[in-house]
Amino acid sequence: MLLFLLAPLADSGQDPANLIVNGSFENPLSQLGWQIDPSAKALGSLALSSRNVMAGRQSLALSPSALNADTDWKPAIYGAGQAISATALQGHQLYLTAWMQADAGSVGIIRIYALSQKGIAFFQELRQPPAANGPVFRRDVLQVPNDPQIQYLLIGCMVEGTSGAAYFDDISLIPGVPSNWLEANGTPDAGDPMAAMIAVNANRHGRHIPATLYGTNLEWPDDGDGAWNEQTGGLDSSLVSFTRQLGTTLERFPGGIFSDFYSWRNGVGPQAARPATATYPGGPVRAHHFGTDEALAFAQATNGQLLITVNVVTGTPADAAAWVAHVNGGGRRVQYWEIGNESYAGGGSGAAAASSLTPEVYANRYLQFAQAMRAADPGIKIGAIMDENYAHTLPRSYPDWTDRVLSIAGSQIDFLSVHCGYAPVIANDLGWNPRTVYAAMLAAPLLIQQQLTGLSSRVAALLPNRAAQMPIAVTEWGPAFQGTPDGRFVDHTKTLGSGLFVADTLKAFMESPQTQIANLFKLADANYMGTIGMRGGEFASKASYLALQMFSLHFGSELVATSTQSPTYDSPTIGWVD
């Protein structure tokens, strides 16, 4: 749906700082100030209403029709919108508030798009399902990028669903953030005590829990993040011990973004003869002390196995096939192989831009790589990367990546790789209280489970004959706050709250029937990521380690039925969490 601004109209009583025209909907319908894409008119109707009014006489009511149904596994939305010039707003924070309500069968949405010369740069939204007691006050803060290419902001009132109606009143978008924003987004105290009731039905079994859900990531640079000890010329005994006690089962190697530029031949043979290379274009140069044979030895020493990601960006099918032959030709066997890392990310700069591929290019390369690799070992399982990784409110470079890759290469894919388990990922710190940030992070597993269910539904629709045999592998996931050393939340990956996120996300994986593999990112890291860190120059376990260990060593192998009754809460959009 495309939205356009009509000529600005006088809005009686409107705050002069409000960027929204007629946000209180007090003007007559003929002077509403909002416009509907003519092609979307069959999806619903628009009217002024005396229901769910917060101030004044009228609210905006959007009533969806039966045609406003989901298509292509994406929710259909009907609505009206207007546009604002963003020239003077670049780099500014905007404060969005509204009163919203919805009838049964509908969800009300207010969405703000930022448009650049290349299209939609991002969008942010408020959502309101049906509530018991009249209009609900919603608000959020929008950080407009300091990017001269951002030309317009599009503001849309929308309804999702096929029945009922969504209501909107007193919509305001003003520059700056009021002093009470932090107050409204969490208080330092823990609040009133809360109670939960948990029922366990041990006689009602779900599925058998795959041991491969307890995997991690093992990268090649920096001696495998300490897995190789240069002084002893062997595996680091301390990290081997920590890993054995963790009970991890599947190490993904040689790394996330690093795998897109990795030449496995640089990491085999006598160590003195191995070259030092850049980890990615323009990245730091590292020696290849920890290569394929060392990674295989580490997996064997820790009672695990490897999942290897082959280089689909700068590598070739012949390289990948030779790698399979090197690993599996002498009796050592790696069952799971993944082609590529995150080529769907697109654009950006640095390594992300260098590793970007279109879905058609990736799918055809996947077919070539898979054919060559299976010729070297027909018994391996090969995974393709999918893009079910981000919040609903974040734009995708290729929104239909999954559909296009499955339509081209689906018949040759053994499992689907996604990275849908990171949270909260704060790109712009707007000063939230930590309690609010953690509330968003601990709501994220619900969204993760929805994404896994949605991916299974896509496979069922596109490949009905293979859906039951198409496992999902979440090959990167974990608590992630900020990626800059000076970030206020960067070290919060080490907190007990992050341990709770690990536990709740594992629960989401276990309750997703198609999810067979999960690799927490990552095993060890001297900085802020990883289940094992450095303290006083020695390895030490973090909260995420302890949470994973409770599952891997003490959970058992059978999922049983449980139910929970507890208070609930609403979370604002924070980082990658809707």
Coordinates of C-alpha atoms in Angstrom, one line a residue:
M1 CA 0.0 0.0 0.0
L2 CA 1.4 3.4 -1.0
L3 CA 0.5 6.4 1.1
F4 CA 0.6 10.1 0.1
L5 CA -0.1 13.4 1.9
L6 CA -2.9 15.6 0.9
A7 CA -2.6 19.4 1.3
P8 CA -2.0 20.3 5.0
L9 CA -5.2 21.3 6.7
A10 CA -6.0 23.3 9.8
D11 CA -6.6 21.0 12.8
S12 CA -8.4 22.8 15.6
G13 CA -6.5 22.5 18.9
Q14 CA -3.6 20.7 17.4
D15 CA -0.2 21.1 19.0
P16 CA 1.8 23.3 16.7
A17 CA 4.8 21.0 17.2
N18 CA 2.8 17.9 16.0
L19 CA 4.1 16.8 12.6
I20 CA 0.9 14.8 11.9
V21 CA -1.9 16.7 10.1
N22 CA -5.3 16.1 11.6
G23 CA -4.1 13.6 14.1
S24 CA -7.2 14.1 16.3
F25 CA -9.6 13.4 13.4
E26 CA -11.9 16.3 14.2
N27 CA -12.1 17.6 10.7
P28 CA -15.0 16.4 8.4
L29 CA -14.4 13.3 6.4
S30 CA -14.0 15.3 3.2
Q31 CA -11.1 17.1 4.8
L32 CA -9.6 14.2 6.7
G33 CA -6.0 14.9 5.7
W34 CA -5.2 11.2 5.1
Q35 CA -5.2 9.3 1.9
I36 CA -5.9 5.7 0.8
D37 CA -4.1 3.9 -2.0
P38 CA -7.0 3.5 -4.5
S39 CA -5.9 0.0 -5.3
A40 CA -6.4 -1.0 -1.7
K41 CA -10.0 0.2 -1.3
A42 CA -11.5 -3.3 -1.7
L43 CA -9.6 -4.4 1.4
G44 CA -11.8 -2.3 3.8
S45 CA -13.5 0.9 4.6
L46 CA -12.7 4.1 6.4
A47 CA -15.0 6.4 8.5
L48 CA -15.0 8.8 11.4
S49 CA -16.6 7.2 14.5
S50 CA -17.9 8.1 17.9
R51 CA -16.5 4.9 19.4
N52 CA -13.2 4.6 21.2
V53 CA -12.7 8.4 21.3
M54 CA -10.1 9.7 23.7
A55 CA -10.5 13.5 23.2
G56 CA -12.9 15.5 21.1
R57 CA -15.8 14.0 19.2
Q58 CA -14.4 11.5 16.7
S59 CA -11.9 8.8 16.1
L60 CA -10.7 7.1 12.9
A61 CA -12.2 3.7 12.3
L62 CA -10.7 1.3 9.8
S63 CA -12.9 -1.8 9.0
P64 CA -11.2 -4.6 7.1
S65 CA -13.1 -6.7 4.6
A66 CA -12.8 -10.4 4.0
L67 CA -10.3 -9.6 1.2
N68 CA -7.8 -8.3 3.8
A69 CA -6.5 -11.8 4.4
D70 CA -2.9 -13.0 4.6
T71 CA -1.2 -13.6 1.3
D72 CA 2.2 -15.1 0.7
W73 CA 2.5 -15.8 4.4
K74 CA 2.5 -12.1 5.2
P75 CA -0.3 -10.2 6.9
A76 CA -2.4 -8.0 4.7
I77 CA -3.1 -4.6 6.0
Y78 CA -5.6 -1.9 5.0
G79 CA -5.2 1.7 6.0
A80 CA -4.6 5.4 5.3
G81 CA -1.5 7.5 5.6
Q82 CA 0.3 10.8 5.0
A83 CA 3.8 11.9 4.3
I84 CA 6.2 14.3 6.0
S85 CA 9.4 15.8 4.6
A86 CA 12.3 14.4 6.5
T87 CA 14.9 16.9 5.3
A88 CA 14.9 18.8 8.7
L89 CA 14.4 15.6 10.8
Q90 CA 17.6 13.7 9.8
G91 CA 19.5 12.6 12.9
H92 CA 16.6 13.6 15.3
Q93 CA 14.6 11.6 17.7
L94 CA 10.8 11.8 17.3
Y95 CA 8.2 11.0 19.9
L96 CA 5.2 9.1 18.7
T97 CA 2.0 8.8 20.8
A98 CA -1.5 7.6 20.0
W99 CA -4.7 6.1 21.5
M100 CA -5.6 2.9 19.9
Q101 CA -8.2 0.1 20.2
A102 CA -9.4 -2.8 18.1
D103 CA -12.4 -5.1 17.9
A104 CA -12.1 -8.9 17.9
G105 CA -10.7 -10.1 14.5
S106 CA -8.6 -6.9 14.0
V107 CA -5.3 -5.5 15.1
G108 CA -4.6 -1.7 14.9
I109 CA -1.2 -0.6 13.6
I110 CA 0.5 2.8 13.4
R111 CA 3.6 2.5 11.3
I112 CA 6.2 5.0 10.3
Y113 CA 8.3 4.3 7.3
A114 CA 11.6 6.2 6.5
L115 CA 12.0 6.5 2.7
S116 CA 15.4 7.0 1.1
Q117 CA 16.3 7.3 -2.6
K118 CA 16.7 3.5 -2.6
G119 CA 13.3 2.8 -1.1
I120 CA 12.2 1.9 2.5
A121 CA 15.2 2.4 4.8
F122 CA 13.3 1.1 7.9
F123 CA 10.0 1.2 9.7
Q124 CA 8.8 1.3 13.3
E125 CA 5.3 0.6 14.5
L126 CA 2.8 0.5 17.4
R127 CA 0.4 -2.4 17.5
Q128 CA -2.8 -2.7 19.4
P129 CA -4.9 -6.0 19.6
P130 CA -8.4 -5.9 21.2
A131 CA -8.3 -4.7 24.8
A132 CA -10.9 -4.8 27.5
N133 CA -11.3 -1.2 28.6
G134 CA -11.5 1.4 25.9
P135 CA -8.6 3.1 24.0
V136 CA -5.1 2.2 25.0
F137 CA -2.3 4.8 25.1
R138 CA 0.7 3.7 23.0
R139 CA 4.0 5.5 22.4
D140 CA 7.5 5.0 21.2
V141 CA 10.6 6.9 20.1
L142 CA 11.9 6.9 16.6
Q143 CA 15.5 7.7 15.8
V144 CA 15.7 9.1 12.3
P145 CA 19.1 8.2 10.8
N146 CA 21.4 11.2 10.0
D147 CA 21.4 10.2 6.4
P148 CA 20.8 12.8 3.6
Q149 CA 19.2 10.1 1.5
I150 CA 16.2 9.9 3.9
Q151 CA 13.7 12.1 2.1
Y152 CA 10.3 11.3 3.6
L153 CA 8.5 9.8 6.6
L154 CA 5.3 7.9 5.8
I155 CA 2.8 7.6 8.6
G156 CA 0.1 5.0 8.2
C157 CA -2.9 4.0 10.3
M158 CA -3.6 0.4 9.4
V159 CA -5.8 -2.5 10.3
E160 CA -4.7 -6.2 10.2
G161 CA -7.4 -8.9 10.0
T162 CA -10.6 -9.6 8.1
S163 CA -13.3 -8.5 10.6
G164 CA -14.1 -5.9 13.2
A165 CA -12.4 -2.5 13.2
A166 CA -9.4 -0.7 14.5
Y167 CA -9.7 2.8 16.0
F168 CA -7.2 5.6 16.3
D169 CA -7.3 9.0 18.1
D170 CA -5.0 11.8 19.0
I171 CA -1.9 10.7 17.0
S172 CA 1.1 12.9 17.7
L173 CA 4.6 12.9 16.3
I174 CA 6.8 15.6 17.8
P175 CA 10.6 16.3 17.6
G176 CA 12.5 15.5 20.8
V177 CA 11.8 13.2 23.7
P178 CA 9.9 14.3 26.8
S179 CA 11.5 14.1 30.2
N180 CA 8.9 11.5 31.4
W181 CA 9.9 9.0 28.6
L182 CA 12.3 7.1 30.8
E183 CA 9.8 7.0 33.6
A184 CA 7.2 5.5 31.4
N185 CA 9.6 2.9 30.0
G186 CA 10.6 1.3 33.2
T187 CA 11.5 2.1 36.8
P188 CA 14.6 1.0 38.6
D189 CA 12.7 -0.9 41.2
A190 CA 11.5 -4.5 40.6
G191 CA 7.8 -3.5 41.1
D192 CA 5.3 -5.5 43.0
P193 CA 5.9 -9.2 43.7
M194 CA 4.4 -11.5 41.0
A195 CA 3.4 -15.1 41.2
A196 CA 3.2 -17.8 38.5
M197 CA 1.6 -21.3 38.5
I198 CA 3.3 -24.0 36.5
A199 CA 1.7 -27.3 35.8
V200 CA 3.7 -30.3 34.6
N201 CA 2.1 -33.4 33.0
A202 CA 5.0 -35.9 33.1
N203 CA 2.8 -38.6 31.5
R204 CA 2.2 -36.6 28.4
H205 CA 5.3 -36.7 26.2
G206 CA 6.1 -34.4 23.4
R207 CA 9.0 -35.1 21.1
H208 CA 12.5 -36.5 21.7
I209 CA 14.9 -33.7 22.2
P210 CA 17.7 -33.7 19.6
A211 CA 21.2 -33.5 21.3
T212 CA 22.1 -31.2 18.4
L213 CA 20.1 -28.4 19.9
Y214 CA 23.1 -27.9 22.3
G215 CA 25.6 -26.6 19.8
T216 CA 27.8 -23.5 19.7
N217 CA 30.0 -21.6 17.3
L218 CA 33.8 -22.1 17.0
E219 CA 35.5 -19.5 14.8
W220 CA 39.0 -19.8 13.3
P221 CA 40.6 -16.4 14.0
D222 CA 42.6 -15.7 17.2
D223 CA 43.5 -19.4 17.5
G224 CA 39.9 -20.4 17.6
D225 CA 39.2 -17.8 20.3
G226 CA 41.7 -19.6 22.5
A227 CA 41.0 -23.2 21.6
W228 CA 44.6 -23.5 20.3
N229 CA 47.4 -22.8 22.7
E230 CA 50.4 -21.5 20.8
Q231 CA 52.7 -21.9 23.8
T232 CA 52.0 -25.6 24.2
G233 CA 51.5 -26.2 20.4
G234 CA 48.2 -28.1 21.1
L235 CA 44.6 -27.6 22.2
D236 CA 44.1 -25.5 25.2
S237 CA 43.4 -28.0 28.0
S238 CA 41.4 -25.5 30.1
L239 CA 39.0 -24.6 27.3
V240 CA 38.6 -28.3 26.4
S241 CA 37.7 -29.0 30.0
F242 CA 35.1 -26.2 30.1
T243 CA 33.6 -27.4 26.8
R244 CA 33.3 -31.0 28.0
Q245 CA 31.6 -29.8 31.1
L246 CA 29.2 -27.7 29.1
G247 CA 28.0 -30.8 27.2
T248 CA 27.9 -29.0 23.9
T249 CA 27.4 -31.4 20.9
L250 CA 27.9 -29.5 17.6
E251 CA 30.5 -26.9 16.9
R252 CA 29.9 -24.7 13.9
F253 CA 33.2 -23.9 12.1
P254 CA 35.0 -21.8 10.7
G255 CA 32.7 -18.9 11.8
G256 CA 29.9 -16.5 10.8
I257 CA 31.1 -13.8 8.5
F258 CA 34.6 -15.2 8.4
S259 CA 33.3 -18.3 6.6
D260 CA 32.4 -16.2 3.6
F261 CA 36.0 -15.5 2.9
Y262 CA 37.7 -18.6 4.3
S263 CA 40.0 -20.8 2.3
W264 CA 40.3 -24.1 4.1
R265 CA 43.6 -24.9 2.5
N266 CA 45.3 -22.0 4.4
G267 CA 44.4 -23.9 7.6
V268 CA 45.9 -27.4 6.9
G269 CA 49.4 -28.8 6.8
P270 CA 52.4 -27.8 8.8
Q271 CA 51.6 -24.7 10.9
A272 CA 54.9 -23.0 10.1
A273 CA 54.0 -23.1 6.4
R274 CA 50.5 -21.7 6.8
P275 CA 50.0 -18.1 5.6
A276 CA 48.5 -15.3 7.6
T277 CA 45.5 -13.8 5.9
A278 CA 42.8 -11.1 6.4
T279 CA 39.8 -12.5 8.2
Y280 CA 37.6 -10.6 5.7
P281 CA 38.3 -7.9 3.1
G282 CA 40.0 -5.0 4.9
G283 CA 39.8 -6.9 8.2
P284 CA 42.6 -7.8 10.6
V285 CA 45.3 -10.3 9.5
R286 CA 45.4 -13.5 11.5
A287 CA 47.6 -16.7 11.5
H288 CA 45.8 -20.0 10.7
H289 CA 46.9 -21.9 13.8
F290 CA 43.4 -23.2 14.2
G291 CA 42.3 -24.9 11.0
T292 CA 40.2 -27.9 10.0
D293 CA 42.3 -30.6 11.6
E294 CA 42.5 -28.7 14.8
A295 CA 38.8 -28.1 14.9
L296 CA 38.1 -31.8 14.3
A297 CA 40.5 -32.6 17.1
F298 CA 38.8 -30.1 19.4
A299 CA 35.4 -31.7 18.6
Q300 CA 36.7 -35.2 19.3
A301 CA 38.3 -34.1 22.6
T302 CA 35.0 -32.5 23.8
N303 CA 32.7 -35.4 22.7
G304 CA 31.2 -33.3 20.0
Q305 CA 31.2 -33.0 16.2
L306 CA 31.5 -30.2 13.6
L307 CA 29.0 -28.4 11.4
I308 CA 31.1 -26.8 8.6
T309 CA 30.1 -23.7 6.7
V310 CA 31.6 -23.6 3.3
N311 CA 32.6 -20.4 1.5
V312 CA 29.9 -19.6 -1.1
V313 CA 31.1 -16.0 -1.7
T314 CA 34.7 -16.2 -2.7
G315 CA 35.1 -20.0 -2.8
T316 CA 34.2 -22.5 -5.6
P317 CA 32.3 -25.8 -5.8
A318 CA 35.6 -27.6 -6.4
D319 CA 37.0 -26.1 -3.2
A320 CA 34.0 -27.2 -1.2
A321 CA 34.1 -30.7 -2.6
A322 CA 37.9 -31.0 -1.9
W323 CA 37.1 -29.9 1.7
V324 CA 34.5 -32.6 2.1
A325 CA 37.0 -35.2 0.7
H326 CA 39.7 -33.9 3.1
V327 CA 37.4 -34.3 6.1
N328 CA 35.5 -37.4 5.3
G329 CA 38.0 -39.3 3.0
G330 CA 40.1 -40.7 5.9
G331 CA 37.3 -42.0 8.1
R332 CA 36.7 -38.7 9.9
R333 CA 33.1 -37.7 9.2
V334 CA 31.3 -34.4 9.4
Q335 CA 27.6 -35.0 8.8
Y336 CA 26.3 -31.4 8.6
W337 CA 27.5 -28.9 6.0
E338 CA 26.1 -25.4 5.5
I339 CA 26.5 -23.4 2.3
G340 CA 27.1 -19.7 3.1
N341 CA 26.4 -17.5 6.1
E342 CA 24.3 -14.3 5.7
S343 CA 24.4 -13.4 2.0
Y344 CA 20.8 -12.1 2.1
A345 CA 21.9 -9.1 4.3
G346 CA 22.7 -7.0 1.2
G347 CA 24.1 -3.5 1.0
G348 CA 25.8 -2.0 4.0
S349 CA 29.6 -1.7 4.0
G350 CA 32.7 -3.8 4.7
A351 CA 32.3 -7.5 5.0
A352 CA 28.5 -7.4 4.9
A353 CA 28.5 -5.7 1.5
A354 CA 31.3 -8.0 0.2
S355 CA 29.3 -11.1 1.1
S356 CA 26.0 -10.0 -0.3
L357 CA 24.3 -12.1 -3.0
T358 CA 20.9 -12.0 -4.6
P359 CA 18.6 -14.9 -3.9
E360 CA 18.9 -16.2 -7.5
V361 CA 22.6 -16.1 -7.5
Y362 CA 22.8 -17.8 -4.1
A363 CA 20.3 -20.5 -5.0
N364 CA 22.1 -21.4 -8.2
R365 CA 25.5 -21.4 -6.5
Y366 CA 23.9 -23.6 -3.8
L367 CA 22.9 -26.2 -6.5
Q368 CA 26.4 -26.2 -7.9
F369 CA 28.1 -26.5 -4.5
A370 CA 25.7 -29.2 -3.3
Q371 CA 26.2 -31.3 -6.5
A372 CA 30.0 -31.2 -6.2
M373 CA 30.0 -31.9 -2.4
R374 CA 27.7 -34.9 -2.7
A375 CA 30.0 -36.3 -5.4
A376 CA 32.7 -36.3 -2.7
D377 CA 30.4 -37.8 -0.1
P378 CA 26.8 -38.7 -0.9
G379 CA 26.0 -39.2 2.8
I380 CA 26.3 -35.6 4.0
K381 CA 23.5 -33.3 4.9
I382 CA 23.6 -29.9 3.3
G383 CA 21.8 -26.7 4.5
A384 CA 20.8 -23.5 2.8
I385 CA 20.5 -20.1 4.4
M386 CA 17.1 -18.5 4.9
D387 CA 16.3 -15.0 5.9
E388 CA 13.9 -15.5 8.9
N389 CA 16.2 -13.6 11.1
Y390 CA 14.9 -10.2 12.0
A391 CA 12.1 -8.3 13.7
H392 CA 9.0 -7.7 11.7
T393 CA 9.8 -3.9 11.8
L394 CA 13.2 -4.2 10.2
P395 CA 13.5 -4.0 6.4
R396 CA 15.0 -6.8 4.4
S397 CA 17.2 -6.4 1.3
Y398 CA 15.3 -9.3 -0.3
P399 CA 11.9 -9.7 1.4
D400 CA 11.2 -12.8 -0.6
W401 CA 14.6 -14.5 -0.2
T402 CA 13.2 -17.6 1.4
D403 CA 10.5 -18.2 -1.3
R404 CA 12.9 -17.5 -4.2
V405 CA 15.7 -19.8 -2.9
L406 CA 13.2 -22.6 -2.0
S407 CA 11.6 -22.4 -5.5
I408 CA 15.0 -22.8 -7.2
A409 CA 16.9 -25.1 -5.0
G410 CA 14.4 -26.6 -2.6
S411 CA 14.6 -30.1 -4.0
Q412 CA 18.3 -30.3 -3.1
I413 CA 18.2 -28.8 0.4
D414 CA 18.5 -31.1 3.4
F415 CA 18.0 -28.5 6.1
L416 CA 17.3 -24.7 6.5
S417 CA 19.7 -22.5 8.3
V418 CA 18.4 -19.3 10.1
H419 CA 19.8 -16.8 12.6
C420 CA 16.5 -15.9 14.2
G421 CA 17.5 -16.0 17.9
Y422 CA 19.3 -12.7 18.6
A423 CA 17.9 -10.2 21.1
P424 CA 17.5 -7.4 21.9
V425 CA 20.2 -5.9 19.5
I426 CA 20.1 -2.2 20.3
A427 CA 21.4 -0.2 17.4
N428 CA 20.2 3.1 18.8
D429 CA 20.3 3.5 22.5
L430 CA 17.4 5.8 23.3
G431 CA 18.1 5.9 27.1
W432 CA 15.7 3.1 28.1
N433 CA 15.7 1.8 31.6
P434 CA 17.5 -1.6 31.7
R435 CA 14.3 -3.1 33.1
T436 CA 12.5 -2.2 29.9
V437 CA 15.3 -3.6 27.7
Y438 CA 15.3 -6.9 29.5
A439 CA 11.5 -7.0 29.3
A440 CA 11.9 -6.8 25.5
M441 CA 14.6 -9.4 25.4
L442 CA 12.5 -11.9 27.4
A443 CA 9.5 -11.3 25.2
A444 CA 11.6 -12.2 22.1
P445 CA 11.4 -16.0 22.4
L446 CA 7.7 -15.7 21.6
L447 CA 8.6 -13.9 18.3
I448 CA 11.3 -16.5 17.6
Q449 CA 8.9 -19.3 18.0
Q450 CA 6.5 -17.5 15.6
Q451 CA 9.3 -17.2 13.0
L452 CA 10.1 -20.9 13.2
T453 CA 6.4 -21.8 12.8
G454 CA 6.2 -19.3 9.9
L455 CA 9.2 -20.8 8.1
S456 CA 7.7 -24.3 8.4
S457 CA 4.5 -23.0 6.9
R458 CA 6.4 -21.6 4.0
V459 CA 8.1 -24.9 3.3
A460 CA 4.7 -26.7 3.6
A461 CA 3.2 -24.4 1.0
L462 CA 6.1 -24.4 -1.5
L463 CA 7.4 -27.9 -1.0
P464 CA 4.5 -29.9 0.3
N465 CA 6.2 -33.2 -0.5
R466 CA 9.3 -32.3 1.5
A467 CA 8.0 -30.3 4.4
A468 CA 8.0 -33.2 6.9
Q469 CA 11.7 -33.9 6.1
M470 CA 13.0 -30.3 6.1
P471 CA 14.6 -29.7 9.5
I472 CA 15.5 -26.1 10.7
A473 CA 18.9 -25.3 12.1
V474 CA 19.3 -22.0 14.0
T475 CA 23.1 -21.8 13.5
E476 CA 23.5 -18.5 15.3
W477 CA 21.6 -17.3 18.3
G478 CA 22.0 -15.8 21.7
P479 CA 21.8 -12.7 23.9
A480 CA 23.1 -9.7 22.0
F481 CA 22.8 -6.1 23.1
Q482 CA 25.3 -3.8 21.3
G483 CA 28.3 -4.3 19.1
T484 CA 30.3 -1.3 20.1
P485 CA 32.9 -1.4 22.9
D486 CA 31.5 1.9 24.4
G487 CA 27.9 0.8 24.4
R488 CA 26.0 1.1 27.7
F489 CA 24.7 -2.5 27.4
V490 CA 27.5 -4.2 25.6
D491 CA 28.5 -6.4 28.6
H492 CA 25.0 -7.3 29.5
T493 CA 25.4 -10.6 27.6
K494 CA 27.0 -11.8 30.8
T495 CA 24.1 -11.2 33.2
L496 CA 21.6 -13.6 34.7
G497 CA 18.9 -12.0 32.6
S498 CA 20.8 -13.2 29.5
G499 CA 20.9 -16.6 31.1
L500 CA 17.1 -16.5 31.3
F501 CA 16.9 -15.6 27.6
V502 CA 19.1 -18.6 26.7
A503 CA 16.8 -20.9 28.7
D504 CA 13.6 -19.5 27.2
T505 CA 14.9 -19.6 23.7
L506 CA 16.0 -23.2 24.1
K507 CA 12.4 -23.9 25.2
A508 CA 11.2 -22.2 22.0
F509 CA 13.5 -24.5 19.9
M510 CA 12.4 -27.6 21.8
E511 CA 8.7 -26.8 21.2
S512 CA 9.3 -26.2 17.4
P513 CA 9.0 -29.7 15.9
Q514 CA 11.1 -28.9 12.9
T515 CA 14.0 -27.3 14.8
Q516 CA 16.7 -30.0 15.0
I517 CA 19.9 -28.0 15.3
A518 CA 20.9 -24.9 17.3
N519 CA 24.3 -23.3 17.7
L520 CA 24.6 -20.7 20.4
F521 CA 27.0 -17.8 19.3
K522 CA 29.6 -18.5 20.4
L523 CA 31.6 -21.0 22.5
A524 CA 34.3 -18.6 23.8
D525 CA 35.2 -14.9 23.5
A526 CA 37.6 -12.7 25.4
N527 CA 35.3 -9.8 24.8
Y528 CA 31.5 -9.7 25.3
M529 CA 30.1 -12.6 23.3
G530 CA 30.4 -16.3 24.1
T531 CA 29.4 -18.7 26.8
I532 CA 33.0 -18.8 28.1
G533 CA 35.0 -15.6 28.7
M534 CA 38.3 -14.5 30.2
R535 CA 38.6 -13.3 33.8
G536 CA 42.0 -12.6 35.3
G537 CA 43.7 -14.1 32.2
E538 CA 41.9 -17.4 32.7
F539 CA 38.7 -18.9 31.1
A540 CA 35.5 -18.5 33.1
S541 CA 31.9 -19.5 32.5
K542 CA 29.2 -16.9 32.0
A543 CA 25.4 -17.0 32.7
S544 CA 24.7 -18.3 29.2
Y545 CA 27.1 -21.2 29.9
L546 CA 25.3 -22.2 33.1
A547 CA 21.8 -22.0 31.4
L548 CA 22.9 -24.1 28.4
Q549 CA 24.6 -26.6 30.8
M550 CA 21.4 -27.1 32.8
F551 CA 19.7 -28.2 29.6
S552 CA 22.5 -30.2 28.0
L553 CA 23.4 -32.2 31.2
H554 CA 20.2 -32.2 33.3
F555 CA 17.2 -31.7 31.1
G556 CA 16.7 -35.2 29.9
S557 CA 15.8 -36.3 26.4
E558 CA 11.9 -36.2 26.4
L559 CA 9.8 -33.0 26.3
V560 CA 6.8 -33.2 28.5
A561 CA 3.6 -31.1 28.6
T562 CA 3.5 -28.0 30.7
S563 CA 1.3 -25.0 31.1
T564 CA 1.8 -21.7 32.9
Q565 CA -0.5 -19.1 34.4
S566 CA 1.2 -15.8 35.2
P567 CA 0.9 -12.0 34.8
T568 CA 1.6 -10.7 31.3
Y569 CA 3.1 -7.4 30.0
D570 CA 3.5 -5.4 26.8
S571 CA 6.9 -4.5 25.5
P572 CA 7.6 -1.5 23.2
T573 CA 9.7 -2.0 20.1
I574 CA 13.3 -2.1 21.2
G575 CA 16.1 -3.0 18.9
W576 CA 15.3 -6.1 17.0
V577 CA 12.3 -7.0 19.2
D578 CA 8.9 -5.9 17.9

